[in-house]
Amino acid sequence: MEITGGFGFNPVLSPAVCILFKYFSKPEYGIHQMNQKVYTIVVDFWKDTFTGIHYCGISLHHISNDWKLQCFVIGCYPYDLESHSAINTRKFVESKLADYKLELNDAIYVVSDNETKMVATFKLNCQRTGCSAHYLNKQLEHAFNKEEVNKLPVSCNVIQDLFDHVKKLVAHMRKSHKQTKLSKCVQTYSETRFNGAYHMLQVFLEIFDKLAIVLDSTHLNQYLLLDKDLLEQICSFLKVFDEVIEQLSDDKKPTIYKVLPLRQRLLNGCQIQPNNHGGLKQLKIFLCKFYNFTF
């Protein structure tokens, strides 16, 4: 348990990490090879719900002389300052960049989420731009989980009821190990995973017809209340979002030129069709009304 718990694993992992770090820190590799005056920094903060530790991930993106996108992971660091104020957050990020002789200035772009703290952190001496994939994921997260946004009702109660029932059934099957009798393991919902609702619902749909034989009477009643037609329509609709997020997350080439055509693709997909289930109509209206996919 000590090894898998993390602390015991560190002595095993550390030597290998140090060797790789020294190897790729040579002048002919990585960051040392690029023009350090032109680059973009991607910054993300998150909290480990199990340990309560906050982490900061920093990566660097650079276009080489032959127009290829190069990506370097600067590091994933436990946040160790006293407070999470914008000033301290900025200080923390700059200290990690300084280890590589990198600094922020008005010519450097920083990509982050659109949380208030991040906007304030990178307000000065850099060009902050929001992550399109993060914006999109937040819109979907609100549709499935929030009753109101900016003091306005979300009004997606039909799909939220479906989502909650599926989430409870998935949790039950994982806890009771009944998924071992199925051809595919169910997926739990994760807010930190882009389009997490789609991945949970899609796997659930694929094994939908086989669930009756593994559920007890209590959970079987919940299962029988589910509308499979709505589930199919929601998954088909969210699949487009998953494809868009995948394209926006490409780390092999720049994606900013894709934002407008992909936005239009989503807007086209949100047009209400005569055969759309009422729950899907609610979702489409919410996404267009509240956000209009402003990346």
PDB file of C-alpha atoms in Angstrom:
ATOM      1  CA  MET A   1       0.000   0.000   0.000  1.00  0.00           C
ATOM      2  CA  GLU A   2       2.911   2.329   0.695  1.00  0.00           C
ATOM      3  CA  ILE A   3       4.179   1.911  -2.862  1.00  0.00           C
ATOM      4  CA  THR A   4       0.852   2.531  -4.570  1.00  0.00           C
ATOM      5  CA  GLY A   5      -0.034   5.279  -2.111  1.00  0.00           C
ATOM      6  CA  GLY A   6       2.471   7.641  -3.654  1.00  0.00           C
ATOM      7  CA  PHE A   7       5.143   8.211  -1.024  1.00  0.00           C
ATOM      8  CA  GLY A   8       6.620   4.742  -1.480  1.00  0.00           C
ATOM      9  CA  PHE A   9       6.501   5.142  -5.227  1.00  0.00           C
ATOM     10  CA  ASN A  10       8.571   8.329  -5.240  1.00  0.00           C
ATOM     11  CA  PRO A  11      11.928   6.618  -4.521  1.00  0.00           C
ATOM     12  CA  VAL A  12      11.255   4.216  -7.377  1.00  0.00           C
ATOM     13  CA  LEU A  13      10.187   6.864  -9.862  1.00  0.00           C
ATOM     14  CA  SER A  14      12.523   9.731  -8.974  1.00  0.00           C
ATOM     15  CA  PRO A  15      15.779   8.262 -10.386  1.00  0.00           C
ATOM     16  CA  ALA A  16      14.132   7.589 -13.738  1.00  0.00           C
ATOM     17  CA  VAL A  17      12.631  11.077 -13.876  1.00  0.00           C
ATOM     18  CA  CYS A  18      15.972  12.673 -13.017  1.00  0.00           C
ATOM     19  CA  ILE A  19      17.741  10.725 -15.754  1.00  0.00           C
ATOM     20  CA  LEU A  20      15.155  11.753 -18.352  1.00  0.00           C
ATOM     21  CA  PHE A  21      15.221  15.371 -17.175  1.00  0.00           C
ATOM     22  CA  LYS A  22      19.015  15.555 -17.475  1.00  0.00           C
ATOM     23  CA  TYR A  23      18.912  13.858 -20.873  1.00  0.00           C
ATOM     24  CA  PHE A  24      16.315  16.126 -22.411  1.00  0.00           C
ATOM     25  CA  SER A  25      17.728  19.234 -20.742  1.00  0.00           C
ATOM     26  CA  LYS A  26      20.773  19.008 -22.982  1.00  0.00           C
ATOM     27  CA  PRO A  27      21.114  21.929 -25.432  1.00  0.00           C
ATOM     28  CA  GLU A  28      20.168  19.807 -28.434  1.00  0.00           C
ATOM     29  CA  TYR A  29      16.771  18.937 -26.944  1.00  0.00           C
ATOM     30  CA  GLY A  30      13.532  20.616 -26.006  1.00  0.00           C
ATOM     31  CA  ILE A  31      13.181  24.178 -24.854  1.00  0.00           C
ATOM     32  CA  HIS A  32      16.825  25.066 -25.370  1.00  0.00           C
ATOM     33  CA  GLN A  33      16.367  24.396 -29.081  1.00  0.00           C
ATOM     34  CA  MET A  34      13.684  26.992 -29.731  1.00  0.00           C
ATOM     35  CA  ASN A  35      13.536  30.730 -30.111  1.00  0.00           C
ATOM     36  CA  GLN A  36      12.699  31.729 -26.542  1.00  0.00           C
ATOM     37  CA  LYS A  37      11.280  35.104 -27.592  1.00  0.00           C
ATOM     38  CA  VAL A  38       8.175  33.646 -29.248  1.00  0.00           C
ATOM     39  CA  TYR A  39       6.064  31.079 -27.422  1.00  0.00           C
ATOM     40  CA  THR A  40       2.737  30.432 -25.715  1.00  0.00           C
ATOM     41  CA  ILE A  41       2.247  29.182 -22.175  1.00  0.00           C
ATOM     42  CA  VAL A  42      -0.709  27.003 -21.161  1.00  0.00           C
ATOM     43  CA  VAL A  43      -1.568  27.079 -17.445  1.00  0.00           C
ATOM     44  CA  ASP A  44      -4.115  24.958 -15.609  1.00  0.00           C
ATOM     45  CA  PHE A  45      -4.916  24.594 -11.909  1.00  0.00           C
ATOM     46  CA  TRP A  46      -6.879  21.787 -10.294  1.00  0.00           C
ATOM     47  CA  LYS A  47      -7.433  20.097  -6.954  1.00  0.00           C
ATOM     48  CA  ASP A  48      -7.013  16.440  -6.096  1.00  0.00           C
ATOM     49  CA  THR A  49     -10.273  15.699  -4.293  1.00  0.00           C
ATOM     50  CA  PHE A  50      -8.744  12.718  -2.484  1.00  0.00           C
ATOM     51  CA  THR A  51      -5.665  14.444  -1.026  1.00  0.00           C
ATOM     52  CA  GLY A  52      -6.910  18.041  -1.102  1.00  0.00           C
ATOM     53  CA  ILE A  53      -3.672  19.126  -2.772  1.00  0.00           C
ATOM     54  CA  HIS A  54      -3.842  21.832  -5.445  1.00  0.00           C
ATOM     55  CA  TYR A  55      -1.702  21.412  -8.547  1.00  0.00           C
ATOM     56  CA  CYS A  56      -0.484  23.672 -11.320  1.00  0.00           C
ATOM     57  CA  GLY A  57       0.287  22.293 -14.752  1.00  0.00           C
ATOM     58  CA  ILE A  58       2.373  24.381 -17.157  1.00  0.00           C
ATOM     59  CA  SER A  59       3.216  23.591 -20.766  1.00  0.00           C
ATOM     60  CA  LEU A  60       4.942  25.556 -23.499  1.00  0.00           C
ATOM     61  CA  HIS A  61       3.926  25.662 -27.161  1.00  0.00           C
ATOM     62  CA  HIS A  62       6.139  26.948 -29.933  1.00  0.00           C
ATOM     63  CA  ILE A  63       6.133  27.076 -33.743  1.00  0.00           C
ATOM     64  CA  SER A  64       9.458  25.877 -35.140  1.00  0.00           C
ATOM     65  CA  ASN A  65      11.227  27.371 -38.153  1.00  0.00           C
ATOM     66  CA  ASP A  66       9.698  24.658 -40.351  1.00  0.00           C
ATOM     67  CA  TRP A  67       6.191  25.577 -39.074  1.00  0.00           C
ATOM     68  CA  LYS A  68       5.693  22.579 -36.826  1.00  0.00           C
ATOM     69  CA  LEU A  69       4.012  22.895 -33.447  1.00  0.00           C
ATOM     70  CA  GLN A  70       6.300  21.848 -30.624  1.00  0.00           C
ATOM     71  CA  CYS A  71       4.873  21.148 -27.172  1.00  0.00           C
ATOM     72  CA  PHE A  72       6.875  20.880 -23.965  1.00  0.00           C
ATOM     73  CA  VAL A  73       5.560  20.002 -20.521  1.00  0.00           C
ATOM     74  CA  ILE A  74       7.257  22.390 -18.110  1.00  0.00           C
ATOM     75  CA  GLY A  75       5.914  20.508 -15.117  1.00  0.00           C
ATOM     76  CA  CYS A  76       3.065  19.583 -12.807  1.00  0.00           C
ATOM     77  CA  TYR A  77       3.668  21.265  -9.466  1.00  0.00           C
ATOM     78  CA  PRO A  78       1.932  21.078  -6.071  1.00  0.00           C
ATOM     79  CA  TYR A  79       0.858  24.610  -5.205  1.00  0.00           C
ATOM     80  CA  ASP A  80       2.633  25.561  -1.976  1.00  0.00           C
ATOM     81  CA  LEU A  81       1.943  29.269  -1.444  1.00  0.00           C
ATOM     82  CA  GLU A  82      -0.176  30.530   1.444  1.00  0.00           C
ATOM     83  CA  SER A  83      -3.149  31.793  -0.545  1.00  0.00           C
ATOM     84  CA  HIS A  84      -4.662  31.360  -3.989  1.00  0.00           C
ATOM     85  CA  SER A  85      -4.833  35.069  -4.753  1.00  0.00           C
ATOM     86  CA  ALA A  86      -4.114  36.285  -8.274  1.00  0.00           C
ATOM     87  CA  ILE A  87      -0.847  37.849  -7.087  1.00  0.00           C
ATOM     88  CA  ASN A  88       0.392  34.609  -5.536  1.00  0.00           C
ATOM     89  CA  THR A  89      -0.749  32.547  -8.501  1.00  0.00           C
ATOM     90  CA  ARG A  90       1.170  34.810 -10.862  1.00  0.00           C
ATOM     91  CA  LYS A  91       4.231  34.661  -8.607  1.00  0.00           C
ATOM     92  CA  PHE A  92       4.058  30.857  -8.539  1.00  0.00           C
ATOM     93  CA  VAL A  93       3.827  30.504 -12.328  1.00  0.00           C
ATOM     94  CA  GLU A  94       6.624  32.992 -12.963  1.00  0.00           C
ATOM     95  CA  SER A  95       8.918  31.189 -10.509  1.00  0.00           C
ATOM     96  CA  LYS A  96       8.479  27.924 -12.407  1.00  0.00           C
ATOM     97  CA  LEU A  97       9.083  29.616 -15.757  1.00  0.00           C
ATOM     98  CA  ALA A  98      12.224  31.250 -14.379  1.00  0.00           C
ATOM     99  CA  ASP A  99      13.736  27.785 -13.862  1.00  0.00           C
ATOM    100  CA  TYR A 100      13.893  27.587 -17.669  1.00  0.00           C
ATOM    101  CA  LYS A 101      14.916  31.220 -18.134  1.00  0.00           C
ATOM    102  CA  LEU A 102      11.447  32.022 -19.440  1.00  0.00           C
ATOM    103  CA  GLU A 103       9.384  35.072 -18.528  1.00  0.00           C
ATOM    104  CA  LEU A 104       6.043  36.663 -19.298  1.00  0.00           C
ATOM    105  CA  ASN A 105       5.765  39.934 -21.195  1.00  0.00           C
ATOM    106  CA  ASP A 106       3.386  41.681 -23.577  1.00  0.00           C
ATOM    107  CA  ALA A 107       4.600  39.533 -26.488  1.00  0.00           C
ATOM    108  CA  ILE A 108       3.814  36.229 -24.770  1.00  0.00           C
ATOM    109  CA  TYR A 109       0.407  34.550 -24.902  1.00  0.00           C
ATOM    110  CA  VAL A 110      -1.015  32.645 -21.950  1.00  0.00           C
ATOM    111  CA  VAL A 111      -3.859  30.179 -22.479  1.00  0.00           C
ATOM    112  CA  SER A 112      -5.993  29.450 -19.418  1.00  0.00           C
ATOM    113  CA  ASP A 113      -9.562  28.770 -18.409  1.00  0.00           C
ATOM    114  CA  ASN A 114     -11.936  31.693 -17.964  1.00  0.00           C
ATOM    115  CA  GLU A 115     -12.265  31.542 -14.180  1.00  0.00           C
ATOM    116  CA  THR A 116     -12.168  34.936 -12.453  1.00  0.00           C
ATOM    117  CA  LYS A 117      -8.889  34.199 -10.680  1.00  0.00           C
ATOM    118  CA  MET A 118      -7.128  33.205 -13.898  1.00  0.00           C
ATOM    119  CA  VAL A 119      -8.372  36.296 -15.717  1.00  0.00           C
ATOM    120  CA  ALA A 120      -6.984  38.486 -12.919  1.00  0.00           C
ATOM    121  CA  THR A 121      -3.733  36.510 -12.717  1.00  0.00           C
ATOM    122  CA  PHE A 122      -2.816  37.111 -16.339  1.00  0.00           C
ATOM    123  CA  LYS A 123      -4.367  40.537 -16.787  1.00  0.00           C
ATOM    124  CA  LEU A 124      -1.061  42.404 -17.150  1.00  0.00           C
ATOM    125  CA  ASN A 125       2.277  41.909 -18.914  1.00  0.00           C
ATOM    126  CA  CYS A 126       1.037  39.100 -21.155  1.00  0.00           C
ATOM    127  CA  GLN A 127      -1.713  38.341 -23.651  1.00  0.00           C
ATOM    128  CA  ARG A 128      -4.240  36.003 -22.026  1.00  0.00           C
ATOM    129  CA  THR A 129      -6.587  34.027 -24.236  1.00  0.00           C
ATOM    130  CA  GLY A 130      -9.255  31.578 -23.140  1.00  0.00           C
ATOM    131  CA  CYS A 131      -9.158  27.868 -23.895  1.00  0.00           C
ATOM    132  CA  SER A 132     -11.966  27.111 -26.369  1.00  0.00           C
ATOM    133  CA  ALA A 133     -12.245  23.478 -25.280  1.00  0.00           C
ATOM    134  CA  HIS A 134     -12.622  24.579 -21.655  1.00  0.00           C
ATOM    135  CA  TYR A 135     -15.352  27.097 -22.533  1.00  0.00           C
ATOM    136  CA  LEU A 136     -17.237  24.426 -24.417  1.00  0.00           C
ATOM    137  CA  ASN A 137     -16.922  21.903 -21.617  1.00  0.00           C
ATOM    138  CA  LYS A 138     -18.208  24.430 -19.072  1.00  0.00           C
ATOM    139  CA  GLN A 139     -21.299  25.063 -21.169  1.00  0.00           C
ATOM    140  CA  LEU A 140     -22.125  21.363 -21.223  1.00  0.00           C
ATOM    141  CA  GLU A 141     -21.315  21.001 -17.522  1.00  0.00           C
ATOM    142  CA  HIS A 142     -23.786  23.752 -16.660  1.00  0.00           C
ATOM    143  CA  ALA A 143     -26.498  22.193 -18.820  1.00  0.00           C
ATOM    144  CA  PHE A 144     -26.316  18.881 -16.963  1.00  0.00           C
ATOM    145  CA  ASN A 145     -25.527  20.077 -13.446  1.00  0.00           C
ATOM    146  CA  LYS A 146     -26.775  23.612 -12.780  1.00  0.00           C
ATOM    147  CA  GLU A 147     -30.246  24.854 -11.923  1.00  0.00           C
ATOM    148  CA  GLU A 148     -29.304  28.429 -12.781  1.00  0.00           C
ATOM    149  CA  VAL A 149     -26.438  30.352 -14.376  1.00  0.00           C
ATOM    150  CA  ASN A 150     -25.917  34.045 -13.660  1.00  0.00           C
ATOM    151  CA  LYS A 151     -29.209  34.019 -11.701  1.00  0.00           C
ATOM    152  CA  LEU A 152     -31.120  32.792 -14.749  1.00  0.00           C
ATOM    153  CA  PRO A 153     -32.803  29.351 -14.836  1.00  0.00           C
ATOM    154  CA  VAL A 154     -31.114  26.669 -16.918  1.00  0.00           C
ATOM    155  CA  SER A 155     -34.429  24.901 -17.667  1.00  0.00           C
ATOM    156  CA  CYS A 156     -32.911  21.576 -18.700  1.00  0.00           C
ATOM    157  CA  ASN A 157     -34.787  19.494 -16.133  1.00  0.00           C
ATOM    158  CA  VAL A 158     -35.591  16.609 -18.504  1.00  0.00           C
ATOM    159  CA  ILE A 159     -32.001  15.807 -19.436  1.00  0.00           C
ATOM    160  CA  GLN A 160     -30.816  16.545 -15.899  1.00  0.00           C
ATOM    161  CA  ASP A 161     -33.243  13.933 -14.539  1.00  0.00           C
ATOM    162  CA  LEU A 162     -31.972  11.428 -17.107  1.00  0.00           C
ATOM    163  CA  PHE A 163     -28.372  12.312 -16.294  1.00  0.00           C
ATOM    164  CA  ASP A 164     -28.898  11.929 -12.534  1.00  0.00           C
ATOM    165  CA  HIS A 165     -30.612   8.538 -12.915  1.00  0.00           C
ATOM    166  CA  VAL A 166     -27.829   7.219 -15.138  1.00  0.00           C
ATOM    167  CA  LYS A 167     -25.159   8.541 -12.781  1.00  0.00           C
ATOM    168  CA  LYS A 168     -26.773   6.752  -9.809  1.00  0.00           C
ATOM    169  CA  LEU A 169     -27.078   3.481 -11.725  1.00  0.00           C
ATOM    170  CA  VAL A 170     -23.456   3.704 -12.855  1.00  0.00           C
ATOM    171  CA  ALA A 171     -22.299   4.342  -9.288  1.00  0.00           C
ATOM    172  CA  HIS A 172     -24.319   1.341  -8.071  1.00  0.00           C
ATOM    173  CA  MET A 173     -22.902  -1.010 -10.715  1.00  0.00           C
ATOM    174  CA  ARG A 174     -19.331   0.033 -10.018  1.00  0.00           C
ATOM    175  CA  LYS A 175     -19.768  -0.263  -6.253  1.00  0.00           C
ATOM    176  CA  SER A 176     -21.469  -3.664  -6.434  1.00  0.00           C
ATOM    177  CA  HIS A 177     -19.056  -4.953  -9.124  1.00  0.00           C
ATOM    178  CA  LYS A 178     -22.000  -6.014 -11.266  1.00  0.00           C
ATOM    179  CA  GLN A 179     -20.355  -4.515 -14.333  1.00  0.00           C
ATOM    180  CA  THR A 180     -18.130  -7.621 -14.479  1.00  0.00           C
ATOM    181  CA  LYS A 181     -21.118  -9.387 -16.038  1.00  0.00           C
ATOM    182  CA  LEU A 182     -21.282  -6.843 -18.856  1.00  0.00           C
ATOM    183  CA  SER A 183     -19.362  -6.666 -22.117  1.00  0.00           C
ATOM    184  CA  LYS A 184     -18.119  -3.166 -21.311  1.00  0.00           C
ATOM    185  CA  CYS A 185     -17.305  -1.362 -18.070  1.00  0.00           C
ATOM    186  CA  VAL A 186     -19.474   1.623 -17.217  1.00  0.00           C
ATOM    187  CA  GLN A 187     -17.815   5.040 -17.057  1.00  0.00           C
ATOM    188  CA  THR A 188     -18.291   7.372 -14.109  1.00  0.00           C
ATOM    189  CA  TYR A 189     -18.890  11.063 -14.692  1.00  0.00           C
ATOM    190  CA  SER A 190     -15.924  13.363 -14.149  1.00  0.00           C
ATOM    191  CA  GLU A 191     -16.122  17.154 -14.216  1.00  0.00           C
ATOM    192  CA  THR A 192     -12.415  17.345 -15.049  1.00  0.00           C
ATOM    193  CA  ARG A 193     -12.815  15.252 -18.186  1.00  0.00           C
ATOM    194  CA  PHE A 194     -13.893  17.183 -21.251  1.00  0.00           C
ATOM    195  CA  ASN A 195     -17.434  16.214 -22.284  1.00  0.00           C
ATOM    196  CA  GLY A 196     -17.612  13.847 -19.327  1.00  0.00           C
ATOM    197  CA  ALA A 197     -21.401  13.510 -19.584  1.00  0.00           C
ATOM    198  CA  TYR A 198     -21.130  12.165 -23.136  1.00  0.00           C
ATOM    199  CA  HIS A 199     -18.584   9.485 -22.242  1.00  0.00           C
ATOM    200  CA  MET A 200     -20.702   8.226 -19.344  1.00  0.00           C
ATOM    201  CA  LEU A 201     -23.977   8.277 -21.289  1.00  0.00           C
ATOM    202  CA  GLN A 202     -22.527   6.733 -24.455  1.00  0.00           C
ATOM    203  CA  VAL A 203     -21.120   3.669 -22.684  1.00  0.00           C
ATOM    204  CA  PHE A 204     -24.380   3.339 -20.750  1.00  0.00           C
ATOM    205  CA  LEU A 205     -26.309   3.408 -24.032  1.00  0.00           C
ATOM    206  CA  GLU A 206     -24.111   0.707 -25.568  1.00  0.00           C
ATOM    207  CA  ILE A 207     -24.954  -1.732 -22.759  1.00  0.00           C
ATOM    208  CA  PHE A 208     -28.489  -0.431 -22.130  1.00  0.00           C
ATOM    209  CA  ASP A 209     -30.355  -3.552 -23.281  1.00  0.00           C
ATOM    210  CA  LYS A 210     -28.226  -5.845 -21.097  1.00  0.00           C
ATOM    211  CA  LEU A 211     -28.681  -3.976 -17.832  1.00  0.00           C
ATOM    212  CA  ALA A 212     -31.978  -5.583 -16.839  1.00  0.00           C
ATOM    213  CA  ILE A 213     -30.262  -8.896 -16.049  1.00  0.00           C
ATOM    214  CA  VAL A 214     -27.703  -7.400 -13.627  1.00  0.00           C
ATOM    215  CA  LEU A 215     -29.820  -4.933 -11.637  1.00  0.00           C
ATOM    216  CA  ASP A 216     -31.712  -5.687  -8.448  1.00  0.00           C
ATOM    217  CA  SER A 217     -35.408  -4.844  -8.138  1.00  0.00           C
ATOM    218  CA  THR A 218     -34.847  -1.378  -6.636  1.00  0.00           C
ATOM    219  CA  HIS A 219     -32.441  -0.229  -9.328  1.00  0.00           C
ATOM    220  CA  LEU A 220     -34.384  -2.044 -12.024  1.00  0.00           C
ATOM    221  CA  ASN A 221     -37.327   0.273 -11.348  1.00  0.00           C
ATOM    222  CA  GLN A 222     -35.037   3.279 -11.877  1.00  0.00           C
ATOM    223  CA  TYR A 223     -33.745   1.709 -15.076  1.00  0.00           C
ATOM    224  CA  LEU A 224     -37.253   1.153 -16.441  1.00  0.00           C
ATOM    225  CA  LEU A 225     -38.019   4.857 -16.001  1.00  0.00           C
ATOM    226  CA  LEU A 226     -35.258   5.831 -18.425  1.00  0.00           C
ATOM    227  CA  ASP A 227     -36.213   7.033 -21.896  1.00  0.00           C
ATOM    228  CA  LYS A 228     -33.909   5.209 -24.316  1.00  0.00           C
ATOM    229  CA  ASP A 229     -35.001   7.368 -27.242  1.00  0.00           C
ATOM    230  CA  LEU A 230     -33.939  10.512 -25.374  1.00  0.00           C
ATOM    231  CA  LEU A 231     -30.668   8.844 -24.372  1.00  0.00           C
ATOM    232  CA  GLU A 232     -29.918   8.008 -28.012  1.00  0.00           C
ATOM    233  CA  GLN A 233     -30.687  11.548 -29.169  1.00  0.00           C
ATOM    234  CA  ILE A 234     -28.557  13.116 -26.423  1.00  0.00           C
ATOM    235  CA  CYS A 235     -25.588  10.867 -27.226  1.00  0.00           C
ATOM    236  CA  SER A 236     -25.873  11.584 -30.941  1.00  0.00           C
ATOM    237  CA  PHE A 237     -25.993  15.322 -30.221  1.00  0.00           C
ATOM    238  CA  LEU A 238     -23.061  15.256 -27.781  1.00  0.00           C
ATOM    239  CA  LYS A 239     -20.920  13.206 -30.157  1.00  0.00           C
ATOM    240  CA  VAL A 240     -20.494  16.304 -32.314  1.00  0.00           C
ATOM    241  CA  PHE A 241     -19.263  18.225 -29.271  1.00  0.00           C
ATOM    242  CA  ASP A 242     -16.804  15.445 -28.529  1.00  0.00           C
ATOM    243  CA  GLU A 243     -15.422  15.613 -32.062  1.00  0.00           C
ATOM    244  CA  VAL A 244     -15.095  19.402 -31.842  1.00  0.00           C
ATOM    245  CA  ILE A 245     -13.318  19.243 -28.474  1.00  0.00           C
ATOM    246  CA  GLU A 246     -10.970  16.601 -29.889  1.00  0.00           C
ATOM    247  CA  GLN A 247     -10.052  18.860 -32.807  1.00  0.00           C
ATOM    248  CA  LEU A 248      -9.543  21.881 -30.553  1.00  0.00           C
ATOM    249  CA  SER A 249      -7.272  19.787 -28.312  1.00  0.00           C
ATOM    250  CA  ASP A 250      -4.883  18.828 -31.119  1.00  0.00           C
ATOM    251  CA  ASP A 251      -1.307  19.206 -29.880  1.00  0.00           C
ATOM    252  CA  LYS A 252       0.371  18.544 -33.230  1.00  0.00           C
ATOM    253  CA  LYS A 253      -0.627  21.721 -35.038  1.00  0.00           C
ATOM    254  CA  PRO A 254      -2.244  25.102 -34.259  1.00  0.00           C
ATOM    255  CA  THR A 255      -6.025  25.062 -33.938  1.00  0.00           C
ATOM    256  CA  ILE A 256      -7.025  28.724 -33.690  1.00  0.00           C
ATOM    257  CA  TYR A 257      -8.054  28.767 -37.356  1.00  0.00           C
ATOM    258  CA  LYS A 258     -10.570  25.999 -36.599  1.00  0.00           C
ATOM    259  CA  VAL A 259     -12.486  27.920 -33.941  1.00  0.00           C
ATOM    260  CA  LEU A 260     -14.922  29.798 -36.193  1.00  0.00           C
ATOM    261  CA  PRO A 261     -15.865  26.897 -38.517  1.00  0.00           C
ATOM    262  CA  LEU A 262     -16.235  24.543 -35.548  1.00  0.00           C
ATOM    263  CA  ARG A 263     -18.385  27.104 -33.754  1.00  0.00           C
ATOM    264  CA  GLN A 264     -20.633  27.268 -36.808  1.00  0.00           C
ATOM    265  CA  ARG A 265     -20.821  23.484 -36.904  1.00  0.00           C
ATOM    266  CA  LEU A 266     -22.111  23.459 -33.333  1.00  0.00           C
ATOM    267  CA  LEU A 267     -24.610  26.223 -34.054  1.00  0.00           C
ATOM    268  CA  ASN A 268     -25.920  24.245 -37.015  1.00  0.00           C
ATOM    269  CA  GLY A 269     -26.262  21.180 -34.796  1.00  0.00           C
ATOM    270  CA  CYS A 270     -28.312  23.192 -32.295  1.00  0.00           C
ATOM    271  CA  GLN A 271     -31.052  23.923 -34.783  1.00  0.00           C
ATOM    272  CA  ILE A 272     -34.221  22.281 -33.492  1.00  0.00           C
ATOM    273  CA  GLN A 273     -35.588  19.492 -35.692  1.00  0.00           C
ATOM    274  CA  PRO A 274     -39.228  18.286 -35.778  1.00  0.00           C
ATOM    275  CA  ASN A 275     -38.289  14.835 -34.445  1.00  0.00           C
ATOM    276  CA  ASN A 276     -36.206  16.166 -31.533  1.00  0.00           C
ATOM    277  CA  HIS A 277     -37.236  14.946 -28.084  1.00  0.00           C
ATOM    278  CA  GLY A 278     -38.484  17.676 -25.755  1.00  0.00           C
ATOM    279  CA  GLY A 279     -35.473  17.186 -23.496  1.00  0.00           C
ATOM    280  CA  LEU A 280     -33.051  17.675 -26.380  1.00  0.00           C
ATOM    281  CA  LYS A 281     -34.919  20.812 -27.412  1.00  0.00           C
ATOM    282  CA  GLN A 282     -34.391  22.204 -23.905  1.00  0.00           C
ATOM    283  CA  LEU A 283     -30.651  21.542 -24.169  1.00  0.00           C
ATOM    284  CA  LYS A 284     -30.352  23.177 -27.585  1.00  0.00           C
ATOM    285  CA  ILE A 285     -32.284  26.253 -26.471  1.00  0.00           C
ATOM    286  CA  PHE A 286     -30.122  26.602 -23.355  1.00  0.00           C
ATOM    287  CA  LEU A 287     -26.828  26.372 -25.237  1.00  0.00           C
ATOM    288  CA  CYS A 288     -27.854  28.884 -27.882  1.00  0.00           C
ATOM    289  CA  LYS A 289     -29.543  31.310 -25.481  1.00  0.00           C
ATOM    290  CA  PHE A 290     -26.934  31.419 -22.725  1.00  0.00           C
ATOM    291  CA  TYR A 291     -23.714  31.045 -24.634  1.00  0.00           C
ATOM    292  CA  ASN A 292     -24.207  31.041 -28.373  1.00  0.00           C
ATOM    293  CA  PHE A 293     -20.860  29.198 -28.342  1.00  0.00           C
ATOM    294  CA  THR A 294     -18.734  32.262 -27.749  1.00  0.00           C
ATOM    295  CA  PHE A 295     -15.278  30.735 -27.495  1.00  0.00           C
TER     296      PHE A 295
END
